[in-house]
Each structure stands twice: as structure tokens, then as C-alpha cells.
CSV table of C-alpha atoms in Angstrom, one decimal:
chain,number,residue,atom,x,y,z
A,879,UNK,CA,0.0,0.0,0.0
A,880,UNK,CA,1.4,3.2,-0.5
A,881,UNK,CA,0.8,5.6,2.6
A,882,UNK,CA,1.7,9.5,2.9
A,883,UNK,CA,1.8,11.6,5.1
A,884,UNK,CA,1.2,15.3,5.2
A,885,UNK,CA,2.4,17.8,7.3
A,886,UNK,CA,2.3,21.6,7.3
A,887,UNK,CA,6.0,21.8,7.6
A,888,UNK,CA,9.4,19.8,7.0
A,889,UNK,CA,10.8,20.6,10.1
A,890,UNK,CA,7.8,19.2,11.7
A,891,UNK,CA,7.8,16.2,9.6
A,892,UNK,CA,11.2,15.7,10.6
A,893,UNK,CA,10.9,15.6,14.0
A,894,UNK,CA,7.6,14.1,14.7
A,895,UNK,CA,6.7,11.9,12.4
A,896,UNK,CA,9.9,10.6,10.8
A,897,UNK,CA,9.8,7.4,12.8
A,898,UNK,CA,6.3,7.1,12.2
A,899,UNK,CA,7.5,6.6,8.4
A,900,UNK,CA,9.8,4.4,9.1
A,901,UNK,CA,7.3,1.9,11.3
A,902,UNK,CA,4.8,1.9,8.3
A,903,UNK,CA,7.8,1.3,6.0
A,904,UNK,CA,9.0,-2.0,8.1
A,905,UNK,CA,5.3,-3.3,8.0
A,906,UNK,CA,5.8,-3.3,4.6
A,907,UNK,CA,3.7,-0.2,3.0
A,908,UNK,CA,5.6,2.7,0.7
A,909,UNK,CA,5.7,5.6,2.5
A,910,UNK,CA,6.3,9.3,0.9
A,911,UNK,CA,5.7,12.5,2.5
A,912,UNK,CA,3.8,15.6,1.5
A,913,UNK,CA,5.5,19.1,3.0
A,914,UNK,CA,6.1,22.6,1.9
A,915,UNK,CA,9.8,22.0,1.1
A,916,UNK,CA,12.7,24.2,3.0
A,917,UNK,CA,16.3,24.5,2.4
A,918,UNK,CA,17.0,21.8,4.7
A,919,UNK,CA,14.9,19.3,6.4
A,920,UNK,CA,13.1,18.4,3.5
A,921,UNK,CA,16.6,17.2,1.8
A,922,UNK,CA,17.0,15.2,4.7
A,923,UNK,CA,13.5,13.6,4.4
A,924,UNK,CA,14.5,12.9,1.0
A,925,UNK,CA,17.4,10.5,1.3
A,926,UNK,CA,15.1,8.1,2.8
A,927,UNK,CA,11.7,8.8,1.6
A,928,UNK,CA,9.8,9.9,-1.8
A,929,UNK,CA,9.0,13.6,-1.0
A,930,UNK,CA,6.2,16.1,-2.5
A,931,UNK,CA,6.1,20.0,-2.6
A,932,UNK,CA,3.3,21.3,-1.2
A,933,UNK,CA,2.3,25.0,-1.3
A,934,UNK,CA,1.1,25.9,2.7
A,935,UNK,CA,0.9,28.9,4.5
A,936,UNK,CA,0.0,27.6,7.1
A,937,UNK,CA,-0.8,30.7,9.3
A,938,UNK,CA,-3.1,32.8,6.5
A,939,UNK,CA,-6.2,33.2,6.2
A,940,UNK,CA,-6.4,34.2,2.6
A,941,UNK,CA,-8.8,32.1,0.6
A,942,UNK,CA,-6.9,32.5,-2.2
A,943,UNK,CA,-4.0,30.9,-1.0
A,944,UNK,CA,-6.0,28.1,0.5
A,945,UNK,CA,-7.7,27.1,-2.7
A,946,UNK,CA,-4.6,27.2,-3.8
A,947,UNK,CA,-3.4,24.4,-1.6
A,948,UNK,CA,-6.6,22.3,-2.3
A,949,UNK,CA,-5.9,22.5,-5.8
A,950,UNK,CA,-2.4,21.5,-5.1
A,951,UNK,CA,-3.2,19.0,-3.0
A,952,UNK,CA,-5.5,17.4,-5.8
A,953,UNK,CA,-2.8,17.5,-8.3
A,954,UNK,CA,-0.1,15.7,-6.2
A,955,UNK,CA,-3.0,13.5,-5.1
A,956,UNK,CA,-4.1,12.2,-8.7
A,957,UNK,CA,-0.3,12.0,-10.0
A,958,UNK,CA,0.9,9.9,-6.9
A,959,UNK,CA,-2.0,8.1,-6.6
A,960,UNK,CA,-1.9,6.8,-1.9
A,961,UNK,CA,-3.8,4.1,-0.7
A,962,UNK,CA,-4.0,6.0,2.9
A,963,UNK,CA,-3.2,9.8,3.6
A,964,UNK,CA,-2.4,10.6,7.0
A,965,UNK,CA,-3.1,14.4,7.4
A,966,UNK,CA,-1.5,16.3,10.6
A,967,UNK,CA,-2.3,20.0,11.7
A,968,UNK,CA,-5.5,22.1,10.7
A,969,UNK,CA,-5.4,22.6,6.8
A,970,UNK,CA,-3.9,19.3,5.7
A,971,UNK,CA,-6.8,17.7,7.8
A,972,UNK,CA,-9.3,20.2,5.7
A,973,UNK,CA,-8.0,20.1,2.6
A,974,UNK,CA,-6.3,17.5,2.4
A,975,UNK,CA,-9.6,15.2,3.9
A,976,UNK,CA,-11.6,16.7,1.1
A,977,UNK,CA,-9.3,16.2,-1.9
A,978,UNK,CA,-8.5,12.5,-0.7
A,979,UNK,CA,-12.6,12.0,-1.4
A,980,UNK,CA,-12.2,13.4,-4.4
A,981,UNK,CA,-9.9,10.5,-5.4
A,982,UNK,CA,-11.5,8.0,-2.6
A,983,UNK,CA,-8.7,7.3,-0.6
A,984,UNK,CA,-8.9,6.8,3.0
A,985,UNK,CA,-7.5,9.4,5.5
A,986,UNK,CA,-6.7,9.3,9.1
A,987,UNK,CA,-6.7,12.4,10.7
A,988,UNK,CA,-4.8,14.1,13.7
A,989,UNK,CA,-5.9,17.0,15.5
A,990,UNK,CA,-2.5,18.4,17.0
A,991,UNK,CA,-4.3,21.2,18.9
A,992,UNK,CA,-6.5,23.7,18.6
A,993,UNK,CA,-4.2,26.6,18.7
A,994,UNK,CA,-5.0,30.2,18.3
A,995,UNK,CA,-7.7,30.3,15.9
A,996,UNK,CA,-9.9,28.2,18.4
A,997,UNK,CA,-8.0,30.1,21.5
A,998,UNK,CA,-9.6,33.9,20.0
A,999,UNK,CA,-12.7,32.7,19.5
A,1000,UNK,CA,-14.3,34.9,16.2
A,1001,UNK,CA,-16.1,34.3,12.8
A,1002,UNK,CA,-13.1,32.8,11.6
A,1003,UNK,CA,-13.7,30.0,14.3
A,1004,UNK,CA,-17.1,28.9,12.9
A,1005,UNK,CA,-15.8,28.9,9.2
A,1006,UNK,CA,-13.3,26.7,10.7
A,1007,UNK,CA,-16.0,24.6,12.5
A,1008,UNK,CA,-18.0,24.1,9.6
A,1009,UNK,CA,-14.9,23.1,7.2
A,1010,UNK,CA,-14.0,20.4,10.2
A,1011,UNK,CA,-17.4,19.2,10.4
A,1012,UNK,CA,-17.4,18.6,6.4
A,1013,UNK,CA,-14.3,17.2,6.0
A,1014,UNK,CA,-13.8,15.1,8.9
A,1015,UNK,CA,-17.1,13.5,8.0
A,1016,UNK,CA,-14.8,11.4,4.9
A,1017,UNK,CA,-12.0,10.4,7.3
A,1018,UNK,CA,-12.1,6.7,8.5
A,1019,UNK,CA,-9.8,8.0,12.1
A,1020,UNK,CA,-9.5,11.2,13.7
A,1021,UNK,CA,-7.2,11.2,16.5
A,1022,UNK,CA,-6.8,13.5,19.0
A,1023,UNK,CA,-4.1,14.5,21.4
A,1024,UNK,CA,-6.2,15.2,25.0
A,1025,UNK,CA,-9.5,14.6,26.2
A,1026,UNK,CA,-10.9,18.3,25.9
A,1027,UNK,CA,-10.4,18.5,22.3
A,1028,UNK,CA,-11.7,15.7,21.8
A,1029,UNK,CA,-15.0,16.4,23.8
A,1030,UNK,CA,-14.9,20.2,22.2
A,1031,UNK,CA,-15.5,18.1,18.6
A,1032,UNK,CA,-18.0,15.7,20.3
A,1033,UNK,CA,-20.0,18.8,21.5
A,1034,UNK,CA,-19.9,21.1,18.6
A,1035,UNK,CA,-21.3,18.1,16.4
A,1036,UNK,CA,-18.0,18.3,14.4
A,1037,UNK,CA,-17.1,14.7,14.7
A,1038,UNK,CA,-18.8,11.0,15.3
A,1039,UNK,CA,-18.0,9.5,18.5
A,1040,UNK,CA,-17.4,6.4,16.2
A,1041,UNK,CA,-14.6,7.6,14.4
A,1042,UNK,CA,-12.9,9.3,17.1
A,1043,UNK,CA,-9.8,8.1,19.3
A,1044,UNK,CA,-7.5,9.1,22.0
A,1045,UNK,CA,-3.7,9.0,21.5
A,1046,UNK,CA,-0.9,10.1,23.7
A,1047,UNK,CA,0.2,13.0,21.8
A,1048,UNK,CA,3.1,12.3,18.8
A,1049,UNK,CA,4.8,10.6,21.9
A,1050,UNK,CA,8.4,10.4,23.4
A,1051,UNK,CA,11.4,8.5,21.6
A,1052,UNK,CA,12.7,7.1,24.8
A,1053,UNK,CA,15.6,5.9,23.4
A,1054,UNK,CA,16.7,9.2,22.2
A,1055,UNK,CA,14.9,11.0,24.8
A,1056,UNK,CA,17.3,8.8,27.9
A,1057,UNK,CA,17.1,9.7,32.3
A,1058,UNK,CA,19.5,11.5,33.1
A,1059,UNK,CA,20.6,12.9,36.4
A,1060,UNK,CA,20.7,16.2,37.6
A,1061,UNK,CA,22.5,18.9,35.6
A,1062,UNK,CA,25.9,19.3,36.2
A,1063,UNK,CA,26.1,22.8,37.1
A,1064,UNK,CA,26.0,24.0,41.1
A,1065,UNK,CA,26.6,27.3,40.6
A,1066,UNK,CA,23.4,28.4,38.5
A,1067,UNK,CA,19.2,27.5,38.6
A,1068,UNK,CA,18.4,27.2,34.8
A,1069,UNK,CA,15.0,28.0,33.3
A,1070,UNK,CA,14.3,26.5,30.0
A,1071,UNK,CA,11.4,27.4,28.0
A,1072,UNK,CA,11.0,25.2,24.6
A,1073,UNK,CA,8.5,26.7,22.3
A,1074,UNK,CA,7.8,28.3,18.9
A,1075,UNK,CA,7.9,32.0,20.1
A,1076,UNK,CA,4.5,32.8,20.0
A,1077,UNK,CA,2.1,35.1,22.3
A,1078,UNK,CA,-0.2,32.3,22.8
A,1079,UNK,CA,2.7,30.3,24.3
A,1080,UNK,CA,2.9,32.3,26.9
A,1081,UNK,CA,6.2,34.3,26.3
A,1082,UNK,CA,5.2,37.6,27.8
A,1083,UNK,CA,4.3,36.1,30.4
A,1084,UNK,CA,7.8,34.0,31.1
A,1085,UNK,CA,9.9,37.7,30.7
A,1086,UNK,CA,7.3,39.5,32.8
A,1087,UNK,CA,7.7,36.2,35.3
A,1088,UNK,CA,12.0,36.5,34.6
A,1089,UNK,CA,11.3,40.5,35.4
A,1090,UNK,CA,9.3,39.9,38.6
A,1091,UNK,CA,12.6,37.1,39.9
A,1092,UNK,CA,15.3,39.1,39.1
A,1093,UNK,CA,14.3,42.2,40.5
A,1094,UNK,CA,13.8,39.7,43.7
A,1095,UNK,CA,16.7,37.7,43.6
A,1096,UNK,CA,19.3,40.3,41.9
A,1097,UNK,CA,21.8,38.5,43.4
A,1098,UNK,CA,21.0,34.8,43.1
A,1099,UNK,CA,22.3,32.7,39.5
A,1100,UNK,CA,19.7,32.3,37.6
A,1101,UNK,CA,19.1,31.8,33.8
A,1102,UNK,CA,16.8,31.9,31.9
A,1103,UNK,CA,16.7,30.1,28.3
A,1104,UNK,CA,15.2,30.4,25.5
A,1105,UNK,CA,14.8,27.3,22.6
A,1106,UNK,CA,12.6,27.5,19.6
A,1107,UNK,CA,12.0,29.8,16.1
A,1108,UNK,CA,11.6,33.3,16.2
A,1109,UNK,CA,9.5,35.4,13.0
A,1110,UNK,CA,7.4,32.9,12.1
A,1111,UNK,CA,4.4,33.7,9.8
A,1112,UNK,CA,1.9,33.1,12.5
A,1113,UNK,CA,-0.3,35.8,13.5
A,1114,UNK,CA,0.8,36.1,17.2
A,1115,UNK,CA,4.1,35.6,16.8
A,1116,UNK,CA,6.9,38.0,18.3
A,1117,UNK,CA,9.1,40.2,16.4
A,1118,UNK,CA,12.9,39.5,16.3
A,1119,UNK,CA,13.5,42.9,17.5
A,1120,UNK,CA,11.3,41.8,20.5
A,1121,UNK,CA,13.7,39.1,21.2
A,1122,UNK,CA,16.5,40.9,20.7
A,1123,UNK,CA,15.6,43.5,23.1
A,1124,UNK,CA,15.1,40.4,25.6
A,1125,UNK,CA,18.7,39.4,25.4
A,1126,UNK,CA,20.4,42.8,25.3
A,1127,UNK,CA,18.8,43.9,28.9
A,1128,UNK,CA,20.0,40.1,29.8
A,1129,UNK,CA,16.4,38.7,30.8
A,1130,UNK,CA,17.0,36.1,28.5
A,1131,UNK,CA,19.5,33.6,26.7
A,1132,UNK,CA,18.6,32.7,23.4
A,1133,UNK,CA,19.7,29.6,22.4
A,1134,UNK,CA,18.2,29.0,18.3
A,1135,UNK,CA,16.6,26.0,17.6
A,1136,UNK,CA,18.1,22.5,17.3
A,1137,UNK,CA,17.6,18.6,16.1
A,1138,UNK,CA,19.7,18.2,19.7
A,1139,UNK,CA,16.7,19.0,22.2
A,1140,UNK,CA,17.2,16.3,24.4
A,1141,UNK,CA,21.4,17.5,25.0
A,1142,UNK,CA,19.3,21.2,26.3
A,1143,UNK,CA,17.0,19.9,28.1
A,1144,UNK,CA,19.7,17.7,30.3
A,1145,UNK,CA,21.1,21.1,31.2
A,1146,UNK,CA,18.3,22.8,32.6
A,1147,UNK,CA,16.9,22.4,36.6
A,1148,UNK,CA,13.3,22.6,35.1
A,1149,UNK,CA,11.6,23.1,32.0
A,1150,UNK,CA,8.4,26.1,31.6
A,1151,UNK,CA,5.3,26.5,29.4
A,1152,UNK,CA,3.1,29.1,30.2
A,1153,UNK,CA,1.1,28.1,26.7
A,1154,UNK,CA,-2.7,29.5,26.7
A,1155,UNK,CA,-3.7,26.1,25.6
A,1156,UNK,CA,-2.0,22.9,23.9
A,1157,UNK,CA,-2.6,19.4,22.2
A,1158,UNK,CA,-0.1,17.8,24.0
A,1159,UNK,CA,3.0,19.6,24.6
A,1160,UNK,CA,6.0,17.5,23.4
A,1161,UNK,CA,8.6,19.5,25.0
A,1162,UNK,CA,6.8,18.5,28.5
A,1163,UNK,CA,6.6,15.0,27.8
A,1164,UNK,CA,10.4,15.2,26.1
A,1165,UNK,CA,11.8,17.2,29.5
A,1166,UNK,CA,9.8,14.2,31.6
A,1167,UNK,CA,11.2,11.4,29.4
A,1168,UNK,CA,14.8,13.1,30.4
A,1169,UNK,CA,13.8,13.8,33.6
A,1170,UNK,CA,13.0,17.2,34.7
A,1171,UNK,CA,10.3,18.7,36.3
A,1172,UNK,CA,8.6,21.2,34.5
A,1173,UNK,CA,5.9,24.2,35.3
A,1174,UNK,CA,2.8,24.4,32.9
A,1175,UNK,CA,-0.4,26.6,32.6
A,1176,UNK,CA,-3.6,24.8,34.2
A,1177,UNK,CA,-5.0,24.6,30.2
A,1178,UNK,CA,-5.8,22.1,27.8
A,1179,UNK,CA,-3.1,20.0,27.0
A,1180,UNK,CA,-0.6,20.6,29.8
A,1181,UNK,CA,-2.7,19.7,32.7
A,1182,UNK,CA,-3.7,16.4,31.0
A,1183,UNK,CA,0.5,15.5,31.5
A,1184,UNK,CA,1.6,17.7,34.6
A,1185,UNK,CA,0.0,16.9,38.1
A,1186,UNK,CA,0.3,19.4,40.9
A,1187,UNK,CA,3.2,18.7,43.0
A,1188,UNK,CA,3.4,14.9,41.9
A,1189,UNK,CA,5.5,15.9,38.6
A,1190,UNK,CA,5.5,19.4,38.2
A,1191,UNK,CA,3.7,22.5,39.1
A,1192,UNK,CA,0.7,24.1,37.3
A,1193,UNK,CA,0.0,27.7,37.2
A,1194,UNK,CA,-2.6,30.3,36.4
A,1195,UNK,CA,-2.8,31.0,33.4
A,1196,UNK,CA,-2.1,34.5,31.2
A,1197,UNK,CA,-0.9,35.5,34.9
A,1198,UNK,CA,3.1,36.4,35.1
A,1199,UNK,CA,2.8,37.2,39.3
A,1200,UNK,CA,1.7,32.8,39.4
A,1201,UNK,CA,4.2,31.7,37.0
A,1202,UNK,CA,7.0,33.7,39.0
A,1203,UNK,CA,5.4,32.1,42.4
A,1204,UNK,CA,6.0,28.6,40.7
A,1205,UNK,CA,9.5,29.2,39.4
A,1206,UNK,CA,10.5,30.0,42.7
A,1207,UNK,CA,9.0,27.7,44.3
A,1208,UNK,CA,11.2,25.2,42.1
A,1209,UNK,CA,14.1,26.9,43.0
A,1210,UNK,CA,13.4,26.8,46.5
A,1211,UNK,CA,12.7,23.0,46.5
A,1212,UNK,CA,15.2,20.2,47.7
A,1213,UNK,CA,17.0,18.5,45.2
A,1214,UNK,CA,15.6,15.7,46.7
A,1215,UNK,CA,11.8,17.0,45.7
A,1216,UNK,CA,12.9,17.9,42.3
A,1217,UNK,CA,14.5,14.3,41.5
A,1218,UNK,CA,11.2,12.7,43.1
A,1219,UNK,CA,9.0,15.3,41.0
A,1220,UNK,CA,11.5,14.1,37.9
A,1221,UNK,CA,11.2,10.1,38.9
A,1222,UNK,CA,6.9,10.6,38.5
A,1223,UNK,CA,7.4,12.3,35.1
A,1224,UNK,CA,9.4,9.9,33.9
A,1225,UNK,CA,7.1,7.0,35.0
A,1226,UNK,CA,4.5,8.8,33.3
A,1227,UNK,CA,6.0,9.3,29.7
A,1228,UNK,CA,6.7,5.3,30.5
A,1229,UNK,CA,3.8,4.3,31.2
A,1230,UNK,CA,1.6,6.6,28.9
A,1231,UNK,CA,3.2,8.4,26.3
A,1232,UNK,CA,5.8,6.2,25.0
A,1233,UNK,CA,6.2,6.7,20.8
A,1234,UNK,CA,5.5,3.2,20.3
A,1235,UNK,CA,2.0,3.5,21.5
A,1236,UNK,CA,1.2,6.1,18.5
A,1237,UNK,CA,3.1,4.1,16.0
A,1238,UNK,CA,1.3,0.8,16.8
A,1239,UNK,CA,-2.2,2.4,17.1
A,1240,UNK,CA,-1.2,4.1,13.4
A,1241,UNK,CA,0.1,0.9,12.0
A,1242,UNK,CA,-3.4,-0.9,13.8
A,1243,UNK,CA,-5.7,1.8,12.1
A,1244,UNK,CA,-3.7,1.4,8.4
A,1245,UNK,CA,-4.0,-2.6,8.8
A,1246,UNK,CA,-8.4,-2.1,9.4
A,1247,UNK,CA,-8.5,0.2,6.4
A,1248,UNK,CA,-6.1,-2.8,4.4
A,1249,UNK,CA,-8.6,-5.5,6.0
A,1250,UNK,CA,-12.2,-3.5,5.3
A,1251,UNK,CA,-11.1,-2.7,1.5
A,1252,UNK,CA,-9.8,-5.8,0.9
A,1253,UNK,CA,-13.4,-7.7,1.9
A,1254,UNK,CA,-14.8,-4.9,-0.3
């Protein structure tokens, strides 16, 4: 059979669902990737897979350039002719659900999150709704990544209950992802936050937070780091000069963006995600798989992986003066707290949230579809 998959970047693709591929490969289907190609993780997707352009933006909301995708979408669809398309992320899921019927090829569908568009709630939100509702009606799967999602599209009539599913997130390589002790480093408390820099992830509220501790504990070591792309195209994003401000009055360290997350996240004490709402956030269940506690927003997402006290802290979210509270609190903490805080998140990645859970539940799902057309 062949299978693709289509994500709204290569980067993403990369990272998240390259071992997917490489499961569906071993059980012995073709697998090729659709993505908006970049300058480089597309050519690494290529030396082991058959790889697709696909023309995304995946933050607009022109019409023009959506149709645009749907027509693309069709094209590559007809010329390459899947078995299965396995759409991640809001527009492949939309467009690329409805151009699959077009063809009559079976899609499974992922609902990453909900993310700003169902965060600021407007017009835009019910055109959304309605495209879900049509286009999730021709998928066979549609997973989703916490409980509260899941019931939002059970409520809003947007999906059956019979074609729904729970899965643990894109889960945690816990191979790559190893324990590891403490960090080295006695003389400093390190922050690390891990996200795309975005408003809705809470930056503002981590510097205002970093403001609030410094001005506190001007004399104490602290840092506090910063991983993940700045100037994206999304529409709450922050400017570079934002961010560049941030490090020249020393609130921040900036660190880029790497393939390497799991060597960063060994060097931090805890990791922090004041996010306004997620599907389930990897870089949580990546810091608990390495063993550090971590301080989340009590949203969506977060509080389905971080307990209160047992693996990490929750705070209020949108407010600065909490998240501060909880950071300190973590710095204040025994070292003997934070490795028993550590030893629960790691359990729970374990027990839970594992990778090979969402590989075999993907491979499970492809084998029905095989089974039901087959008996056709």
C-alpha cells in the first residue's frame, strides 16, 4: 500500500513523524511524504523517503491561498495516486480530507491542537467549525491528542464518536529522549522554556515572570533560556527585535533552535510552558522522558500530562505574578523534591506516552483500512 503523510512543515515532519514513516515502511507499505519544502529538512526527508512540494501557508487566512493548496493538494494526489493519507495540523486535515474523497482514498486524521484560531474565539472559528465538520465526516480515524479536544468536537457536532480516538500525543522516543541525572552545574538555577515563540505560548508572560525574579533575587544565579524559532508567519508571533531586546537587557539567553533537544533539556533544573492552551506539549513529555520537572499553565493539553506537586507545578494561566510564584517555588525546593518530581514524570512518559503507543495504534488503524477494502 502506499501511505503519505502530510504535514504543514518539513521541520515538523522531521521531528515528529519521521519514525512514524519508518514503522509503516517496516510493515511493509511505501511511504512518501507531502510538505512545503525548505532549504534543509526536506533534503534530509528525501534520502530516505519519496517527497512532494506542497504550497502551505499555514498561518493565513487568505482564501486565495487556500484554494490554492486544495488544488495542489489534488494535483499531487491524482499524479501519486496513496492508498492512505495521513493528514496532521488544521489545513492538511481540511483540505487535504476533502481532496482524498475526491480520489476515494482513506485518510486518518490528527488534531494536533487547537491553537490560536480556536484560543480567540471569532467568525473565523465557525468557518473553521463548519470546514472540520465537512471534511472530517470522509476520514475513517480522527485522532486526538487530550480529552478536551476531543470532547470540544463531540459537542460542537464536528465529529462521530465512532470515528474518534484518543492518543498520547506524537509521543516520546525514549531511546533518544534517555534519564539523566541532575544537571551538572552548582553554581546556577536554569530556566528553560521550549516553544515556537509565540504570544499564545505564553512568552510575555515568562519575561514578565524573569522580570518579577530578578528584581527579587538580583543577586541569586539564575538563567533563563530560550529554545525555539523566532519570526514565524503566525499571526501572534513575536518580532525578532522583541527578542533581541530580551537578550540585550540580559532577561533572556537565546539559544536557536536544534535537532539536539534532548542534549538542552539535560542542562536545565526545570523546564516552563506558560502556553494558553495545547494538544499535548512534546517538549513537556520530552523534558519528563529526560527527567526534569517542569511548570505548565492549568490549560488544555498541559494539565492532561503535569500533576500538581506529583510531577510538576501548574499555574494560572495569562498571569506572570503565578508563573513567578511557581518558578521560585522550584528553585526553593530540595533537590531531593525535584529528583522525586522528575522520577513521576518519567514514570508517566513510560507508562503513557511512549512513541510506540502512537506508531502501533497508526500501524493498527492502516492494517483495518487494508482488512475492510480488501473484503470490499
Amino acid at each position: 500500500m502506499k501511505i503519505a503523510i502530510v504535514v504543514n512543515s518539513a521541520w515538523a515532519a522531521y521531528n515528529y513523524r519521521f519514525n512514524l514513516a519508518l514503522a509503516i515502511n517496516r510493515a511493509g507499505h511505501e511511504v512518501m511524504f507531502i510538505i512545503p519544502y525548505d532549504s534543509e529538512y526536506s533534503e534530509k526527508l528525501k534520502k530516505k523517503f519519496q517527497c512532494h512540494n506542497l504550497y502551505l501557508d499555514s498561518k493565513s487566512l487568505n482564501l486565495f491561498k487556500d484554494i490554492k493548496t486544495f488544488i495542489n493538494l489534488l494535483g499531487i494526489y491524482k499524479k501519486v495516486k496513496p492508498d492512505i493519507v495521513c493528514h496532521f495540523t488544521i489545513k492538511p486535515n481540511i483540505y487535504g480530507s476533502i481532496a482524498a474523497r475526491v480520489f476515494k482514498i482513506s485518510s486518518l486524521n490528527n488534531i494536533t491542537g487547537l491553537g490560536t484560531l480556536f484560543i480567540n474565539r471569532n467568525f473565523t472559528t465557525d468557518v473553521a467549525k463548519l470546514l472540520y465538520r465537512f471534511s472530517l465526516s470522509f476520514s475513517k480515524k480522527v485522532f486526538f491528542q487530550n480529552t478536551e479536544d476531543l470532547n470540544y468536537f463531540l459537542q460542537n457536532k464536528l465529529i462521530s464518536k465512532s470515528k474518534s480516538a484518543l492518543l498520547p500525543g506524537s509521543g516520546v522516543d525514549l531511546e533518544k529522549f534517555k534519564l539523566s541525572t541532575a544537571s551538572e552545574h552548582k553554581d546556577k538555577f536554569v530556566f528553560l522554556l521550549i516553544t515556537r515563540l509565540l504570544r499564545d505560548k505564553g512568552i510575555y508572560e515568562y519575561i514578565e515572570a524573569i522580570k518579577i525574579i530578578k528584581r527579587r533575587y538580583s543577586e541569586k544565579p539564575i538563567e533563563f533560556q530560550v529554545l525555539g524559532e523566532v519570526g514565524g508567519n503566525n499571526r501572534t508571533a513575536i518580532q525578532v527585535s522583541e527578542l533581541e531586546g530580551w537578550v540585550k537587557d540580559d532577561l533572556i539567553c537565546y539559544l536557536g533552535f536544534t535537532d539536539q533537544v534532548e542534549k538542552v533539556i539535560s542542562g536545565c533544573d526545570c523546564l516552563v510552558l506558560p502556553s494558553y492552551r495545547e494538544g499535548m506539549p512534546r517538549s513537556i513529555l520530552e523534558a519528563f522522558a529526560v527527567g526534569r520537572p517542569a511548570i505548565v499553565s492549568d490549560v488544555p493539553g498541559c494539565r492532561d500530562i503535569v500533576e500538581h506537586k506529583i510531577n510538576g507545578l501548574l499555574c494560572k494561566v495569562k498571569s506572570s505574578k503565578d508563573l513567578a510564584r511557581k518558578m521560585i517555588t522550584m528553585m526553593r525546593i530540595s533537590q531531593e523534591y525535584r529528583y522525586k518530581l522528575s522520577k513521576e514524570g518519567r514514570k508517566k512518559v513510560e507508562c503513557f506516552f511512549d512513541e510506540k503507543i502512537v506508531i502501533d495504534t497508526y500501524i493498527q488503524s492502516i492494517n483495518n483500512i487494508v482488512r475492510h477494502e480488501k473484503i470490499i
